[in-house]
Amino acid sequence: MSAAASFEALTPTSFLLRSGRVYADRDAVIDGERRFSYAEFLDRCLRLGGALRNMGVAEGGRVAVLAPNTHVLLEAHYGIPFAGAVLVALNTRLTAADLSFIVAHSGAQVLIYDFEFEGVARDVAAQVGGGLRLVRAGRPDDQYEHLLASSGPYHRAVTDERGLLSINYTSGTTGKPKGV
């Protein structure tokens, strides 16, 4: 048996693809009143991948997400790589100016944001300038759910487990603690 025949890239997407089959009926996500089985969660992530491709996000494109610890943020960790794109998860505690810098610096084309951050997301879009597409999430009637419902599944196979999956920005201080 050759190494190529037995090799599977170790990526988050490969784990979810397997879990969607093996644990299809088991709970994967519990977010308040919402629950998704592994099969449902996989479908939602694949549809996010399809939605991003339909929006013109190409392989290697950047997608920023401004959301608390909800199913939307979790879906982004899988759906964005399924699209072949790169996740830029944003710290919800940063200012619009700091977020604008990150979005511009990373080259994000899309900003998926929780409805609670509507004002901040609009400020970021205004500061970044044209070209940033906003997608509001967090309510069943919002754009995010509509995109998932109207998109087919998409999955670009990850062939290099060392490929770029996300761009992470730190937001802590690097100075000395007081008293040192």
PDB file of C-alpha atoms in Angstrom:
ATOM      1  CA  MET A   1       0.000   0.000   0.000  1.00  0.00           C
ATOM      2  CA  SER A   2       1.413   3.396  -0.961  1.00  0.00           C
ATOM      3  CA  ALA A   3       1.493   6.377   1.384  1.00  0.00           C
ATOM      4  CA  ALA A   4      -0.806   8.284  -0.987  1.00  0.00           C
ATOM      5  CA  ALA A   5      -3.480   5.595  -0.737  1.00  0.00           C
ATOM      6  CA  SER A   6      -3.594   5.754   3.047  1.00  0.00           C
ATOM      7  CA  PHE A   7      -3.082   9.472   3.587  1.00  0.00           C
ATOM      8  CA  GLU A   8      -5.901  11.699   4.852  1.00  0.00           C
ATOM      9  CA  ALA A   9      -5.152  15.331   5.577  1.00  0.00           C
ATOM     10  CA  LEU A  10      -5.805  16.044   9.245  1.00  0.00           C
ATOM     11  CA  THR A  11      -8.060  19.065   9.052  1.00  0.00           C
ATOM     12  CA  PRO A  12     -11.112  20.224  10.972  1.00  0.00           C
ATOM     13  CA  THR A  13     -13.189  19.676   7.840  1.00  0.00           C
ATOM     14  CA  SER A  14     -12.146  16.031   7.554  1.00  0.00           C
ATOM     15  CA  PHE A  15     -13.196  15.441  11.153  1.00  0.00           C
ATOM     16  CA  LEU A  16     -16.599  17.028  10.566  1.00  0.00           C
ATOM     17  CA  LEU A  17     -17.165  15.094   7.329  1.00  0.00           C
ATOM     18  CA  ARG A  18     -16.572  11.863   9.229  1.00  0.00           C
ATOM     19  CA  SER A  19     -18.665  12.905  12.251  1.00  0.00           C
ATOM     20  CA  GLY A  20     -21.533  13.887   9.944  1.00  0.00           C
ATOM     21  CA  ARG A  21     -21.657  10.283   8.746  1.00  0.00           C
ATOM     22  CA  VAL A  22     -20.728   8.327  11.873  1.00  0.00           C
ATOM     23  CA  TYR A  23     -22.682  10.408  14.420  1.00  0.00           C
ATOM     24  CA  ALA A  24     -25.369  11.754  12.068  1.00  0.00           C
ATOM     25  CA  ASP A  25     -28.247  11.625  14.585  1.00  0.00           C
ATOM     26  CA  ARG A  26     -26.299  12.708  17.672  1.00  0.00           C
ATOM     27  CA  ASP A  27     -26.347  16.257  19.000  1.00  0.00           C
ATOM     28  CA  ALA A  28     -23.446  18.282  17.656  1.00  0.00           C
ATOM     29  CA  VAL A  29     -24.502  21.806  18.629  1.00  0.00           C
ATOM     30  CA  ILE A  30     -26.705  23.191  21.371  1.00  0.00           C
ATOM     31  CA  ASP A  31     -27.045  26.961  21.188  1.00  0.00           C
ATOM     32  CA  GLY A  32     -29.803  28.196  23.484  1.00  0.00           C
ATOM     33  CA  GLU A  33     -33.028  26.750  22.109  1.00  0.00           C
ATOM     34  CA  ARG A  34     -31.410  25.653  18.843  1.00  0.00           C
ATOM     35  CA  ARG A  35     -30.044  22.144  18.437  1.00  0.00           C
ATOM     36  CA  PHE A  36     -28.327  20.585  15.443  1.00  0.00           C
ATOM     37  CA  SER A  37     -27.384  16.969  14.914  1.00  0.00           C
ATOM     38  CA  TYR A  38     -24.019  16.235  13.324  1.00  0.00           C
ATOM     39  CA  ALA A  39     -25.769  15.660   9.984  1.00  0.00           C
ATOM     40  CA  GLU A  40     -27.599  19.000  10.257  1.00  0.00           C
ATOM     41  CA  PHE A  41     -24.468  20.808  11.408  1.00  0.00           C
ATOM     42  CA  LEU A  42     -22.469  19.354   8.519  1.00  0.00           C
ATOM     43  CA  ASP A  43     -25.187  20.390   6.065  1.00  0.00           C
ATOM     44  CA  ARG A  44     -25.229  23.948   7.431  1.00  0.00           C
ATOM     45  CA  CYS A  45     -21.440  24.210   7.166  1.00  0.00           C
ATOM     46  CA  LEU A  46     -21.432  22.846   3.607  1.00  0.00           C
ATOM     47  CA  ARG A  47     -24.177  25.316   2.672  1.00  0.00           C
ATOM     48  CA  LEU A  48     -22.125  28.153   4.176  1.00  0.00           C
ATOM     49  CA  GLY A  49     -19.293  27.022   1.927  1.00  0.00           C
ATOM     50  CA  GLY A  50     -21.695  27.137  -1.029  1.00  0.00           C
ATOM     51  CA  ALA A  51     -23.045  30.545  -0.034  1.00  0.00           C
ATOM     52  CA  LEU A  52     -19.557  32.022   0.157  1.00  0.00           C
ATOM     53  CA  ARG A  53     -18.646  30.622  -3.253  1.00  0.00           C
ATOM     54  CA  ASN A  54     -21.906  32.027  -4.662  1.00  0.00           C
ATOM     55  CA  MET A  55     -20.932  35.422  -3.204  1.00  0.00           C
ATOM     56  CA  GLY A  56     -17.705  35.308  -5.190  1.00  0.00           C
ATOM     57  CA  VAL A  57     -15.314  34.333  -2.406  1.00  0.00           C
ATOM     58  CA  ALA A  58     -12.547  32.510  -4.230  1.00  0.00           C
ATOM     59  CA  GLU A  59     -10.105  29.981  -2.893  1.00  0.00           C
ATOM     60  CA  GLY A  60      -7.843  31.764  -0.418  1.00  0.00           C
ATOM     61  CA  GLY A  61     -10.331  34.622   0.026  1.00  0.00           C
ATOM     62  CA  ARG A  62     -10.761  36.026   3.514  1.00  0.00           C
ATOM     63  CA  VAL A  63     -14.007  35.984   5.490  1.00  0.00           C
ATOM     64  CA  ALA A  64     -14.215  37.846   8.804  1.00  0.00           C
ATOM     65  CA  VAL A  65     -16.663  36.870  11.547  1.00  0.00           C
ATOM     66  CA  LEU A  66     -17.804  39.111  14.404  1.00  0.00           C
ATOM     67  CA  ALA A  67     -19.981  36.986  16.660  1.00  0.00           C
ATOM     68  CA  PRO A  68     -20.113  35.725  20.222  1.00  0.00           C
ATOM     69  CA  ASN A  69     -19.657  32.043  20.969  1.00  0.00           C
ATOM     70  CA  THR A  70     -22.709  30.860  18.975  1.00  0.00           C
ATOM     71  CA  HIS A  71     -23.494  28.294  16.305  1.00  0.00           C
ATOM     72  CA  VAL A  72     -22.720  30.967  13.681  1.00  0.00           C
ATOM     73  CA  LEU A  73     -19.114  31.285  14.838  1.00  0.00           C
ATOM     74  CA  LEU A  74     -18.782  27.499  15.070  1.00  0.00           C
ATOM     75  CA  GLU A  75     -20.236  27.038  11.569  1.00  0.00           C
ATOM     76  CA  ALA A  76     -17.758  29.616  10.268  1.00  0.00           C
ATOM     77  CA  HIS A  77     -14.857  27.506  11.534  1.00  0.00           C
ATOM     78  CA  TYR A  78     -15.941  24.739   9.143  1.00  0.00           C
ATOM     79  CA  GLY A  79     -17.964  26.440   6.401  1.00  0.00           C
ATOM     80  CA  ILE A  80     -15.280  28.965   5.512  1.00  0.00           C
ATOM     81  CA  PRO A  81     -12.615  26.255   5.008  1.00  0.00           C
ATOM     82  CA  PHE A  82     -15.170  24.185   3.043  1.00  0.00           C
ATOM     83  CA  ALA A  83     -15.312  27.147   0.633  1.00  0.00           C
ATOM     84  CA  GLY A  84     -11.520  27.064   0.397  1.00  0.00           C
ATOM     85  CA  ALA A  85     -11.437  30.450   2.118  1.00  0.00           C
ATOM     86  CA  VAL A  86      -9.597  31.707   5.192  1.00  0.00           C
ATOM     87  CA  LEU A  87     -11.324  32.504   8.505  1.00  0.00           C
ATOM     88  CA  VAL A  88     -10.600  35.804  10.251  1.00  0.00           C
ATOM     89  CA  ALA A  89     -12.360  35.503  13.628  1.00  0.00           C
ATOM     90  CA  LEU A  90     -12.727  38.912  15.270  1.00  0.00           C
ATOM     91  CA  ASN A  91     -12.614  39.765  18.960  1.00  0.00           C
ATOM     92  CA  THR A  92     -16.019  41.212  19.902  1.00  0.00           C
ATOM     93  CA  ARG A  93     -14.410  43.440  22.546  1.00  0.00           C
ATOM     94  CA  LEU A  94     -12.341  45.494  20.113  1.00  0.00           C
ATOM     95  CA  THR A  95     -13.306  48.933  18.875  1.00  0.00           C
ATOM     96  CA  ALA A  96     -14.619  49.540  15.377  1.00  0.00           C
ATOM     97  CA  ALA A  97     -11.290  51.223  14.526  1.00  0.00           C
ATOM     98  CA  ASP A  98      -9.295  48.163  15.645  1.00  0.00           C
ATOM     99  CA  LEU A  99     -11.655  45.817  13.810  1.00  0.00           C
ATOM    100  CA  SER A 100     -11.431  47.956  10.675  1.00  0.00           C
ATOM    101  CA  PHE A 101      -7.658  47.657  10.718  1.00  0.00           C
ATOM    102  CA  ILE A 102      -7.873  43.857  11.024  1.00  0.00           C
ATOM    103  CA  VAL A 103     -10.498  43.529   8.294  1.00  0.00           C
ATOM    104  CA  ALA A 104      -8.510  45.759   5.924  1.00  0.00           C
ATOM    105  CA  HIS A 105      -5.140  44.200   6.780  1.00  0.00           C
ATOM    106  CA  SER A 106      -6.427  40.638   6.314  1.00  0.00           C
ATOM    107  CA  GLY A 107      -8.112  41.522   3.025  1.00  0.00           C
ATOM    108  CA  ALA A 108     -11.514  40.225   4.142  1.00  0.00           C
ATOM    109  CA  GLN A 109     -14.184  40.417   1.448  1.00  0.00           C
ATOM    110  CA  VAL A 110     -17.105  39.410   3.660  1.00  0.00           C
ATOM    111  CA  LEU A 111     -17.981  40.220   7.263  1.00  0.00           C
ATOM    112  CA  ILE A 112     -20.476  37.872   8.886  1.00  0.00           C
ATOM    113  CA  TYR A 113     -21.696  39.489  12.084  1.00  0.00           C
ATOM    114  CA  ASP A 114     -24.157  38.790  14.861  1.00  0.00           C
ATOM    115  CA  PHE A 115     -27.119  41.188  14.909  1.00  0.00           C
ATOM    116  CA  GLU A 116     -25.967  42.499  18.296  1.00  0.00           C
ATOM    117  CA  PHE A 117     -22.958  44.038  16.529  1.00  0.00           C
ATOM    118  CA  GLU A 118     -24.916  45.736  13.742  1.00  0.00           C
ATOM    119  CA  GLY A 119     -23.632  49.220  14.574  1.00  0.00           C
ATOM    120  CA  VAL A 120     -20.024  48.108  14.902  1.00  0.00           C
ATOM    121  CA  ALA A 121     -20.214  46.100  11.658  1.00  0.00           C
ATOM    122  CA  ARG A 122     -21.588  49.110   9.767  1.00  0.00           C
ATOM    123  CA  ASP A 123     -18.846  51.315  11.260  1.00  0.00           C
ATOM    124  CA  VAL A 124     -16.223  48.780  10.157  1.00  0.00           C
ATOM    125  CA  ALA A 125     -17.672  48.692   6.624  1.00  0.00           C
ATOM    126  CA  ALA A 126     -17.674  52.494   6.459  1.00  0.00           C
ATOM    127  CA  GLN A 127     -14.072  52.726   7.690  1.00  0.00           C
ATOM    128  CA  VAL A 128     -12.808  49.974   5.395  1.00  0.00           C
ATOM    129  CA  GLY A 129     -14.486  51.448   2.349  1.00  0.00           C
ATOM    130  CA  GLY A 130     -16.266  49.760  -0.532  1.00  0.00           C
ATOM    131  CA  GLY A 131     -16.075  46.107  -1.331  1.00  0.00           C
ATOM    132  CA  LEU A 132     -16.807  44.623   2.105  1.00  0.00           C
ATOM    133  CA  ARG A 133     -20.013  42.591   2.013  1.00  0.00           C
ATOM    134  CA  LEU A 134     -21.969  42.442   5.279  1.00  0.00           C
ATOM    135  CA  VAL A 135     -24.016  39.406   6.304  1.00  0.00           C
ATOM    136  CA  ARG A 136     -26.189  39.788   9.425  1.00  0.00           C
ATOM    137  CA  ALA A 137     -26.697  36.638  11.494  1.00  0.00           C
ATOM    138  CA  GLY A 138     -28.297  35.556  14.729  1.00  0.00           C
ATOM    139  CA  ARG A 139     -31.992  35.579  13.925  1.00  0.00           C
ATOM    140  CA  PRO A 140     -33.909  33.058  11.807  1.00  0.00           C
ATOM    141  CA  ASP A 141     -35.075  35.779   9.391  1.00  0.00           C
ATOM    142  CA  ASP A 142     -31.646  37.354   8.890  1.00  0.00           C
ATOM    143  CA  GLN A 143     -29.424  37.260   5.828  1.00  0.00           C
ATOM    144  CA  TYR A 144     -27.251  34.445   7.142  1.00  0.00           C
ATOM    145  CA  GLU A 145     -30.113  31.959   7.447  1.00  0.00           C
ATOM    146  CA  HIS A 146     -31.445  33.035   4.044  1.00  0.00           C
ATOM    147  CA  LEU A 147     -28.016  32.439   2.488  1.00  0.00           C
ATOM    148  CA  LEU A 148     -27.814  28.952   3.982  1.00  0.00           C
ATOM    149  CA  ALA A 149     -31.347  28.059   2.882  1.00  0.00           C
ATOM    150  CA  SER A 150     -30.804  29.291  -0.668  1.00  0.00           C
ATOM    151  CA  SER A 151     -27.352  27.768  -1.233  1.00  0.00           C
ATOM    152  CA  GLY A 152     -26.318  24.292  -2.182  1.00  0.00           C
ATOM    153  CA  PRO A 153     -23.538  22.472  -0.375  1.00  0.00           C
ATOM    154  CA  TYR A 154     -19.955  23.079  -1.439  1.00  0.00           C
ATOM    155  CA  HIS A 155     -16.821  21.330  -0.299  1.00  0.00           C
ATOM    156  CA  ARG A 156     -13.360  21.957  -1.594  1.00  0.00           C
ATOM    157  CA  ALA A 157     -11.200  19.088  -0.450  1.00  0.00           C
ATOM    158  CA  VAL A 158      -8.232  20.125   1.651  1.00  0.00           C
ATOM    159  CA  THR A 159      -5.148  18.437   0.251  1.00  0.00           C
ATOM    160  CA  ASP A 160      -2.494  20.173   2.338  1.00  0.00           C
ATOM    161  CA  GLU A 161      -3.041  20.042   6.082  1.00  0.00           C
ATOM    162  CA  ARG A 162      -0.410  22.783   6.424  1.00  0.00           C
ATOM    163  CA  GLY A 163      -2.372  25.198   4.223  1.00  0.00           C
ATOM    164  CA  LEU A 164      -3.719  28.504   5.484  1.00  0.00           C
ATOM    165  CA  LEU A 165      -6.955  27.951   7.421  1.00  0.00           C
ATOM    166  CA  SER A 166      -7.239  31.104   9.517  1.00  0.00           C
ATOM    167  CA  ILE A 167      -5.579  34.410  10.257  1.00  0.00           C
ATOM    168  CA  ASN A 168      -5.539  35.256  13.942  1.00  0.00           C
ATOM    169  CA  TYR A 169      -4.833  38.658  15.436  1.00  0.00           C
ATOM    170  CA  THR A 170      -3.913  39.041  19.084  1.00  0.00           C
ATOM    171  CA  SER A 171      -5.518  41.780  21.120  1.00  0.00           C
ATOM    172  CA  GLY A 172      -3.677  41.533  24.396  1.00  0.00           C
ATOM    173  CA  THR A 173      -0.961  43.800  25.682  1.00  0.00           C
ATOM    174  CA  THR A 174       2.687  42.986  25.406  1.00  0.00           C
ATOM    175  CA  GLY A 175       3.903  45.414  28.052  1.00  0.00           C
ATOM    176  CA  LYS A 176       5.205  44.500  31.473  1.00  0.00           C
ATOM    177  CA  PRO A 177       2.619  43.886  34.196  1.00  0.00           C
ATOM    178  CA  LYS A 178       2.368  46.562  36.889  1.00  0.00           C
ATOM    179  CA  GLY A 179       4.923  46.224  39.645  1.00  0.00           C
ATOM    180  CA  VAL A 180       7.502  44.374  37.549  1.00  0.00           C
TER     181      VAL A 180
END
